[in-house]
PDB file of C-alpha atoms in Angstrom:
ATOM      1  CA  ALA A  12      -3.565  -1.913  30.238  1.00 80.00           C
ATOM      2  CA  ARG A  13      -4.926   1.065  29.098  1.00 81.00           C
ATOM      3  CA  TYR A  14      -3.077   4.443  29.279  1.00 85.00           C
ATOM      4  CA  ARG A  15      -4.461   7.622  28.953  1.00 77.00           C
ATOM      5  CA  PRO A  16      -3.780  11.341  29.670  1.00 77.00           C
ATOM      6  CA  SER A  17      -3.646  13.011  32.423  1.00 74.00           C
ATOM      7  CA  ASN A  18      -4.604  16.595  31.297  1.00 75.00           C
ATOM      8  CA  ALA A  19      -7.489  14.835  28.926  1.00 73.00           C
ATOM      9  CA  GLY A  20     -10.418  17.053  29.354  1.00 79.00           C
ATOM     10  CA  GLY A  21     -13.017  15.092  27.038  1.00 89.00           C
ATOM     11  CA  PRO A  22     -12.521  11.658  25.130  1.00 95.00           C
ATOM     12  CA  VAL A  23      -9.632  11.152  23.145  1.00 96.00           C
ATOM     13  CA  PRO A  24      -8.314   9.324  20.278  1.00 97.00           C
ATOM     14  CA  THR A  25      -7.635   6.133  21.206  1.00 98.00           C
ATOM     15  CA  LEU A  26      -5.238   3.404  20.304  1.00 98.00           C
ATOM     16  CA  ILE A  27      -5.401  -0.079  20.546  1.00 98.00           C
ATOM     17  CA  TYR A  28      -2.467  -2.266  20.057  1.00 98.00           C
ATOM     18  CA  VAL A  29      -1.989  -5.555  19.838  1.00 98.00           C
ATOM     19  CA  HIS A  30       1.629  -6.587  19.700  1.00 98.00           C
ATOM     20  CA  GLY A  31       3.296  -9.845  17.270  1.00 98.00           C
ATOM     21  CA  GLY A  32       5.530 -12.709  18.035  1.00 98.00           C
ATOM     22  CA  GLY A  33       3.519 -15.443  15.629  1.00 98.00           C
ATOM     23  CA  TRP A  34       0.588 -16.173  18.561  1.00 98.00           C
ATOM     24  CA  VAL A  35       2.642 -18.351  20.452  1.00 98.00           C
ATOM     25  CA  ALA A  36       5.208 -15.792  21.948  1.00 98.00           C
ATOM     26  CA  GLY A  37       5.595 -11.769  22.881  1.00 97.00           C
ATOM     27  CA  SER A  38       3.904  -9.857  25.267  1.00 97.00           C
ATOM     28  CA  LYS A  39       2.290  -6.532  26.054  1.00 96.00           C
ATOM     29  CA  GLU A  40       4.554  -5.063  28.480  1.00 96.00           C
ATOM     30  CA  ALA A  41       7.768  -6.408  25.732  1.00 96.00           C
ATOM     31  CA  ASN A  42       5.278  -3.065  23.766  1.00 96.00           C
ATOM     32  CA  ILE A  43       4.997  -1.274  25.718  1.00 95.00           C
ATOM     33  CA  LEU A  44       7.451   2.090  23.688  1.00 96.00           C
ATOM     34  CA  ARG A  45       5.102   1.506  21.176  1.00 95.00           C
ATOM     35  CA  LEU A  46       2.530   3.499  22.117  1.00 96.00           C
ATOM     36  CA  LEU A  47       4.463   6.619  23.313  1.00 94.00           C
ATOM     37  CA  PRO A  48       4.342   8.237  19.787  1.00 95.00           C
ATOM     38  CA  TYR A  49       0.078   8.081  19.867  1.00 95.00           C
ATOM     39  CA  GLN A  50       0.067   9.242  23.318  1.00 94.00           C
ATOM     40  CA  GLN A  51       2.846  12.326  23.293  1.00 93.00           C
ATOM     41  CA  GLN A  52       0.211  13.559  20.432  1.00 94.00           C
ATOM     42  CA  GLY A  53      -2.456  13.542  23.045  1.00 94.00           C
ATOM     43  CA  TRP A  54      -4.738   9.640  22.677  1.00 96.00           C
ATOM     44  CA  ALA A  55      -5.102   7.021  25.192  1.00 97.00           C
ATOM     45  CA  ALA A  56      -3.339   3.400  24.260  1.00 97.00           C
ATOM     46  CA  VAL A  57      -5.283   0.261  25.433  1.00 98.00           C
ATOM     47  CA  ASN A  58      -2.092  -3.043  24.951  1.00 98.00           C
ATOM     48  CA  VAL A  59      -4.019  -6.040  24.051  1.00 98.00           C
ATOM     49  CA  GLN A  60      -2.633  -9.203  26.240  1.00 97.00           C
ATOM     50  CA  TYR A  61      -4.572 -12.578  24.416  1.00 98.00           C
ATOM     51  CA  ARG A  62      -3.840 -16.558  24.686  1.00 98.00           C
ATOM     52  CA  LEU A  63      -0.873 -17.359  23.014  1.00 98.00           C
ATOM     53  CA  GLY A  64      -1.151 -20.698  21.509  1.00 98.00           C
ATOM     54  CA  ASP A  65       0.860 -23.009  24.396  1.00 96.00           C
ATOM     55  CA  VAL A  66      -1.994 -21.846  26.554  1.00 97.00           C
ATOM     56  CA  SER A  67      -5.131 -21.878  23.886  1.00 97.00           C
ATOM     57  CA  LEU A  68      -4.418 -22.593  19.555  1.00 98.00           C
ATOM     58  CA  ALA A  69      -6.494 -21.105  17.394  1.00 98.00           C
ATOM     59  CA  PRO A  70      -8.671 -19.177  17.148  1.00 98.00           C
ATOM     60  CA  ALA A  71      -8.105 -18.050  20.481  1.00 98.00           C
ATOM     61  CA  ALA A  72      -6.024 -14.836  19.832  1.00 98.00           C
ATOM     62  CA  VAL A  73      -8.863 -13.598  17.120  1.00 98.00           C
ATOM     63  CA  GLU A  74     -11.369 -14.151  19.367  1.00 98.00           C
ATOM     64  CA  ASP A  75      -9.370 -11.810  22.873  1.00 98.00           C
ATOM     65  CA  SER A  76      -8.763  -9.274  20.040  1.00 98.00           C
ATOM     66  CA  LEU A  77     -11.784  -8.923  19.890  1.00 97.00           C
ATOM     67  CA  CYS A  78     -12.965  -9.054  22.971  1.00 97.00           C
ATOM     68  CA  ALA A  79     -10.740  -6.737  23.967  1.00 97.00           C
ATOM     69  CA  LEU A  80     -12.007  -4.004  21.495  1.00 97.00           C
ATOM     70  CA  ARG A  81     -15.864  -4.122  22.861  1.00 97.00           C
ATOM     71  CA  TRP A  82     -14.500  -4.016  26.545  1.00 97.00           C
ATOM     72  CA  VAL A  83     -13.297  -0.026  24.847  1.00 97.00           C
ATOM     73  CA  GLY A  84     -16.676  -0.021  24.212  1.00 97.00           C
ATOM     74  CA  ARG A  85     -17.646  -0.999  27.960  1.00 96.00           C
ATOM     75  CA  ASN A  86     -15.631   1.637  29.426  1.00 96.00           C
ATOM     76  CA  ALA A  87     -15.675   4.474  27.193  1.00 96.00           C
ATOM     77  CA  GLU A  88     -17.204   6.778  29.002  1.00 95.00           C
ATOM     78  CA  GLN A  89     -15.144   5.193  32.662  1.00 94.00           C
ATOM     79  CA  TYR A  90     -11.208   5.965  30.691  1.00 94.00           C
ATOM     80  CA  GLY A  91     -12.543   8.640  28.130  1.00 95.00           C
ATOM     81  CA  PHE A  92     -11.922   6.889  25.382  1.00 97.00           C
ATOM     82  CA  ASP A  93     -13.542   8.178  22.347  1.00 97.00           C
ATOM     83  CA  THR A  94     -15.694   5.256  20.625  1.00 97.00           C
ATOM     84  CA  ASP A  95     -15.721   7.718  17.135  1.00 98.00           C
ATOM     85  CA  ARG A  96     -11.983   8.102  17.110  1.00 98.00           C
ATOM     86  CA  LEU A  97     -10.382   4.207  18.017  1.00 98.00           C
ATOM     87  CA  VAL A  98      -7.624   2.568  16.435  1.00 98.00           C
ATOM     88  CA  VAL A  99      -6.809  -0.595  16.094  1.00 98.00           C
ATOM     89  CA  SER A 100      -2.690  -1.495  15.028  1.00 98.00           C
ATOM     90  CA  GLY A 101      -0.013  -4.122  15.591  1.00 98.00           C
ATOM     91  CA  HIS A 102       2.737  -6.072  14.271  1.00 98.00           C
ATOM     92  CA  SER A 103       3.376  -9.077  12.704  1.00 98.00           C
ATOM     93  CA  ALA A 104       0.542 -11.217  14.134  1.00 98.00           C
ATOM     94  CA  GLY A 105      -0.626  -8.390  15.800  1.00 98.00           C
ATOM     95  CA  GLY A 106      -0.633  -6.908  12.528  1.00 98.00           C
ATOM     96  CA  HIS A 107      -2.986  -9.908  11.820  1.00 98.00           C
ATOM     97  CA  LEU A 108      -5.051  -9.795  14.982  1.00 98.00           C
ATOM     98  CA  ALA A 109      -5.211  -5.708  14.604  1.00 98.00           C
ATOM     99  CA  LEU A 110      -6.958  -6.826  10.652  1.00 98.00           C
ATOM    100  CA  THR A 111      -9.315  -8.998  11.848  1.00 98.00           C
ATOM    101  CA  THR A 112     -10.422  -7.130  14.975  1.00 98.00           C
ATOM    102  CA  GLY A 113     -11.485  -3.881  12.141  1.00 98.00           C
ATOM    103  CA  MET A 114     -12.410  -6.182   9.762  1.00 98.00           C
ATOM    104  CA  LEU A 115     -14.796  -8.662  11.457  1.00 97.00           C
ATOM    105  CA  PRO A 116     -18.526  -7.902  10.927  1.00 94.00           C
ATOM    106  CA  ALA A 117     -20.141  -6.683  14.224  1.00 87.00           C
ATOM    107  CA  ASP A 118     -21.898 -10.498  14.409  1.00 88.00           C
ATOM    108  CA  SER A 119     -19.077 -12.408  14.274  1.00 93.00           C
ATOM    109  CA  ASP A 120     -19.835 -15.909  15.984  1.00 94.00           C
ATOM    110  CA  LEU A 121     -15.919 -15.866  17.423  1.00 95.00           C
ATOM    111  CA  GLY A 122     -17.350 -12.773  19.790  1.00 94.00           C
ATOM    112  CA  ARG A 123     -19.672 -14.921  21.375  1.00 93.00           C
ATOM    113  CA  GLN A 124     -16.683 -15.776  24.342  1.00 92.00           C
ATOM    114  CA  CYS A 125     -16.553 -12.050  25.018  1.00 94.00           C
ATOM    115  CA  LEU A 126     -18.460 -10.197  27.739  1.00 91.00           C
ATOM    116  CA  GLY A 127     -21.390  -7.560  26.223  1.00 86.00           C
ATOM    117  CA  THR A 128     -23.183  -7.323  22.743  1.00 85.00           C
ATOM    118  CA  ASP A 129     -22.714  -4.282  21.085  1.00 90.00           C
ATOM    119  CA  THR A 130     -18.624  -3.912  19.401  1.00 94.00           C
ATOM    120  CA  PRO A 131     -17.589  -0.490  18.418  1.00 96.00           C
ATOM    121  CA  PRO A 132     -16.629   1.108  15.121  1.00 96.00           C
ATOM    122  CA  VAL A 133     -12.479   1.297  14.497  1.00 98.00           C
ATOM    123  CA  ALA A 134     -11.736   4.423  12.752  1.00 98.00           C
ATOM    124  CA  ALA A 135      -8.411   2.777  10.807  1.00 98.00           C
ATOM    125  CA  ILE A 136      -6.689  -0.073  10.875  1.00 98.00           C
ATOM    126  CA  VAL A 137      -2.548   0.952  10.988  1.00 98.00           C
ATOM    127  CA  ASN A 138      -0.987  -2.860  10.184  1.00 98.00           C
ATOM    128  CA  TRP A 139       2.637  -3.427  10.132  1.00 98.00           C
ATOM    129  CA  TYR A 140       3.190  -6.654   8.297  1.00 98.00           C
ATOM    130  CA  GLY A 141       0.242  -8.506   9.289  1.00 98.00           C
ATOM    131  CA  ILE A 142      -0.649 -12.411   7.958  1.00 98.00           C
ATOM    132  CA  THR A 143      -3.305 -12.070   5.901  1.00 98.00           C
ATOM    133  CA  ASP A 144      -3.861 -15.381   4.522  1.00 98.00           C
ATOM    134  CA  VAL A 145      -3.345 -17.665   7.537  1.00 98.00           C
ATOM    135  CA  GLY A 146      -3.475 -20.885   6.198  1.00 98.00           C
ATOM    136  CA  ASP A 147      -0.904 -19.705   3.221  1.00 98.00           C
ATOM    137  CA  LEU A 148       1.682 -20.196   6.497  1.00 98.00           C
ATOM    138  CA  LEU A 149       0.111 -23.821   6.953  1.00 97.00           C
ATOM    139  CA  ASP A 150       1.846 -25.311   3.829  1.00 96.00           C
ATOM    140  CA  GLY A 151       3.753 -25.098   1.050  1.00 96.00           C
ATOM    141  CA  VAL A 152       6.689 -22.574   0.167  1.00 97.00           C
ATOM    142  CA  ASN A 153       5.124 -20.447   2.761  1.00 97.00           C
ATOM    143  CA  GLN A 154       5.130 -22.900   5.765  1.00 98.00           C
ATOM    144  CA  LYS A 155       5.496 -21.239   9.052  1.00 98.00           C
ATOM    145  CA  GLY A 156       6.669 -22.936  12.122  1.00 98.00           C
ATOM    146  CA  TYR A 157       5.159 -20.170  14.241  1.00 98.00           C
ATOM    147  CA  ALA A 158       1.820 -21.068  11.752  1.00 98.00           C
ATOM    148  CA  VAL A 159       1.821 -24.671  12.452  1.00 98.00           C
ATOM    149  CA  ARG A 160       2.493 -24.149  16.313  1.00 98.00           C
ATOM    150  CA  TRP A 161      -0.741 -21.911  16.103  1.00 98.00           C
ATOM    151  CA  MET A 162      -3.010 -24.655  14.272  1.00 96.00           C
ATOM    152  CA  ALA A 163      -1.175 -27.599  15.727  1.00 95.00           C
ATOM    153  CA  SER A 164      -2.834 -31.328  14.149  1.00 93.00           C
ATOM    154  CA  MET A 165      -6.875 -30.021  14.703  1.00 95.00           C
ATOM    155  CA  PRO A 166      -8.811 -30.962  11.702  1.00 96.00           C
ATOM    156  CA  ASP A 167     -10.328 -28.318  11.008  1.00 96.00           C
ATOM    157  CA  ARG A 168      -7.161 -25.909  10.657  1.00 97.00           C
ATOM    158  CA  VAL A 169      -7.830 -25.282   6.872  1.00 96.00           C
ATOM    159  CA  GLU A 170     -11.129 -24.152   7.636  1.00 97.00           C
ATOM    160  CA  ILE A 171      -9.841 -21.979  10.554  1.00 98.00           C
ATOM    161  CA  ALA A 172      -7.540 -20.289   8.881  1.00 98.00           C
ATOM    162  CA  GLU A 173     -10.111 -19.587   5.963  1.00 98.00           C
ATOM    163  CA  ARG A 174     -12.563 -17.717   9.562  1.00 97.00           C
ATOM    164  CA  ILE A 175      -9.440 -15.627  10.368  1.00 98.00           C
ATOM    165  CA  SER A 176      -7.936 -14.741   7.362  1.00 98.00           C
ATOM    166  CA  PRO A 177      -8.741 -10.524   6.547  1.00 98.00           C
ATOM    167  CA  LEU A 178      -8.411 -11.390   3.225  1.00 98.00           C
ATOM    168  CA  ASN A 179     -11.989 -13.085   3.689  1.00 98.00           C
ATOM    169  CA  TYR A 180     -13.373  -9.680   5.040  1.00 98.00           C
ATOM    170  CA  VAL A 181     -12.573  -7.648   2.881  1.00 98.00           C
ATOM    171  CA  ARG A 182     -16.334  -5.898   1.690  1.00 98.00           C
ATOM    172  CA  ASN A 183     -17.377  -1.985   0.575  1.00 96.00           C
ATOM    173  CA  ASP A 184     -17.742  -0.751   4.704  1.00 96.00           C
ATOM    174  CA  LEU A 185     -14.327  -1.232   5.729  1.00 98.00           C
ATOM    175  CA  PRO A 186     -12.709   1.485   7.949  1.00 98.00           C
ATOM    176  CA  PRO A 187      -9.228   3.090   6.249  1.00 98.00           C
ATOM    177  CA  ILE A 188      -5.929   0.867   6.739  1.00 98.00           C
ATOM    178  CA  ILE A 189      -2.488   1.500   6.066  1.00 98.00           C
ATOM    179  CA  SER A 190      -0.347  -1.350   6.322  1.00 98.00           C
ATOM    180  CA  ILE A 191       3.852  -0.877   6.482  1.00 98.00           C
ATOM    181  CA  HIS A 192       6.306  -3.978   5.110  1.00 98.00           C
ATOM    182  CA  GLY A 193       9.305  -4.497   3.606  1.00 98.00           C
ATOM    183  CA  ASP A 194       9.242  -6.375   0.233  1.00 98.00           C
ATOM    184  CA  ALA A 195      12.441  -8.846   2.076  1.00 98.00           C
ATOM    185  CA  ASP A 196      10.968  -9.323   4.990  1.00 98.00           C
ATOM    186  CA  PRO A 197      11.506 -13.245   6.062  1.00 97.00           C
ATOM    187  CA  THR A 198       8.912 -13.611   8.583  1.00 98.00           C
ATOM    188  CA  VAL A 199       6.024 -12.403   6.737  1.00 98.00           C
ATOM    189  CA  PRO A 200       5.279 -13.186   3.494  1.00 98.00           C
ATOM    190  CA  TYR A 201       5.793  -8.946   1.409  1.00 98.00           C
ATOM    191  CA  ALA A 202       2.407 -10.782  -0.860  1.00 98.00           C
ATOM    192  CA  HIS A 203       0.248 -10.722   2.073  1.00 98.00           C
ATOM    193  CA  ALA A 204       0.584  -7.344   1.760  1.00 98.00           C
ATOM    194  CA  VAL A 205       0.361  -6.938  -1.769  1.00 98.00           C
ATOM    195  CA  GLN A 206      -2.861  -8.976  -1.874  1.00 98.00           C
ATOM    196  CA  LEU A 207      -4.594  -7.312   0.504  1.00 98.00           C
ATOM    197  CA  HIS A 208      -3.442  -4.255  -0.979  1.00 98.00           C
ATOM    198  CA  ALA A 209      -5.375  -5.394  -4.314  1.00 98.00           C
ATOM    199  CA  ALA A 210      -8.100  -6.207  -3.110  1.00 98.00           C
ATOM    200  CA  LEU A 211      -8.988  -3.651  -0.934  1.00 98.00           C
ATOM    201  CA  ASP A 212      -8.566  -1.222  -4.221  1.00 98.00           C
ATOM    202  CA  GLN A 213     -10.961  -3.301  -5.506  1.00 98.00           C
ATOM    203  CA  ALA A 214     -13.832  -2.570  -3.037  1.00 98.00           C
ATOM    204  CA  GLU A 215     -12.997   0.719  -3.160  1.00 98.00           C
ATOM    205  CA  ILE A 216     -11.155   0.619   0.466  1.00 98.00           C
ATOM    206  CA  SER A 217      -9.191   3.757   0.789  1.00 98.00           C
ATOM    207  CA  ASN A 218      -6.335   2.508   2.443  1.00 98.00           C
ATOM    208  CA  GLN A 219      -1.687   2.558   1.477  1.00 98.00           C
ATOM    209  CA  LEU A 220       0.430  -0.018   1.044  1.00 98.00           C
ATOM    210  CA  VAL A 221       4.113   1.173   2.415  1.00 98.00           C
TER     211      VAL A 221
END
């Protein structure tokens, strides 16, 4: 779903929002109020729905989010999206998907199912307590049921987790990233934000952890 200010005179900055729910629950409709602060500032907003785990296992949600970014690029002229000012954001699993959408290389094979080949650049990422190391949630002390459900019993789940973990895409040409994460979060380990922040600092990427 896309929303645009009725009084916009030209292309406007655009929020691409991806909902949370452990990749297996949630909906874009339940999160529509999160778009309002941006719209009040005169932004357009694109509210993304992706395939949940009961429809298609990992990495389908990552693929769909990347396809949404390409959709914004293809339809920018029609809807007045400013492709120089695209900000991708999300909460929890949506934070993870916002990170992968903004951090995956433009030629990533995870975009093979998408229409078109052009991936517009992301200007910034607003990561609300997103997962940064998917494999960390599959086993051990940080194992989470939602991650296990998303991966199920796929024999290559560890390899897939590596391919879709934002920590593995830190490099020196990323957009600015701000992460907001509670240090007592019981659902997404706070260490995920700390590790991303440290890696981004080392790569000299403008970033902040709140």
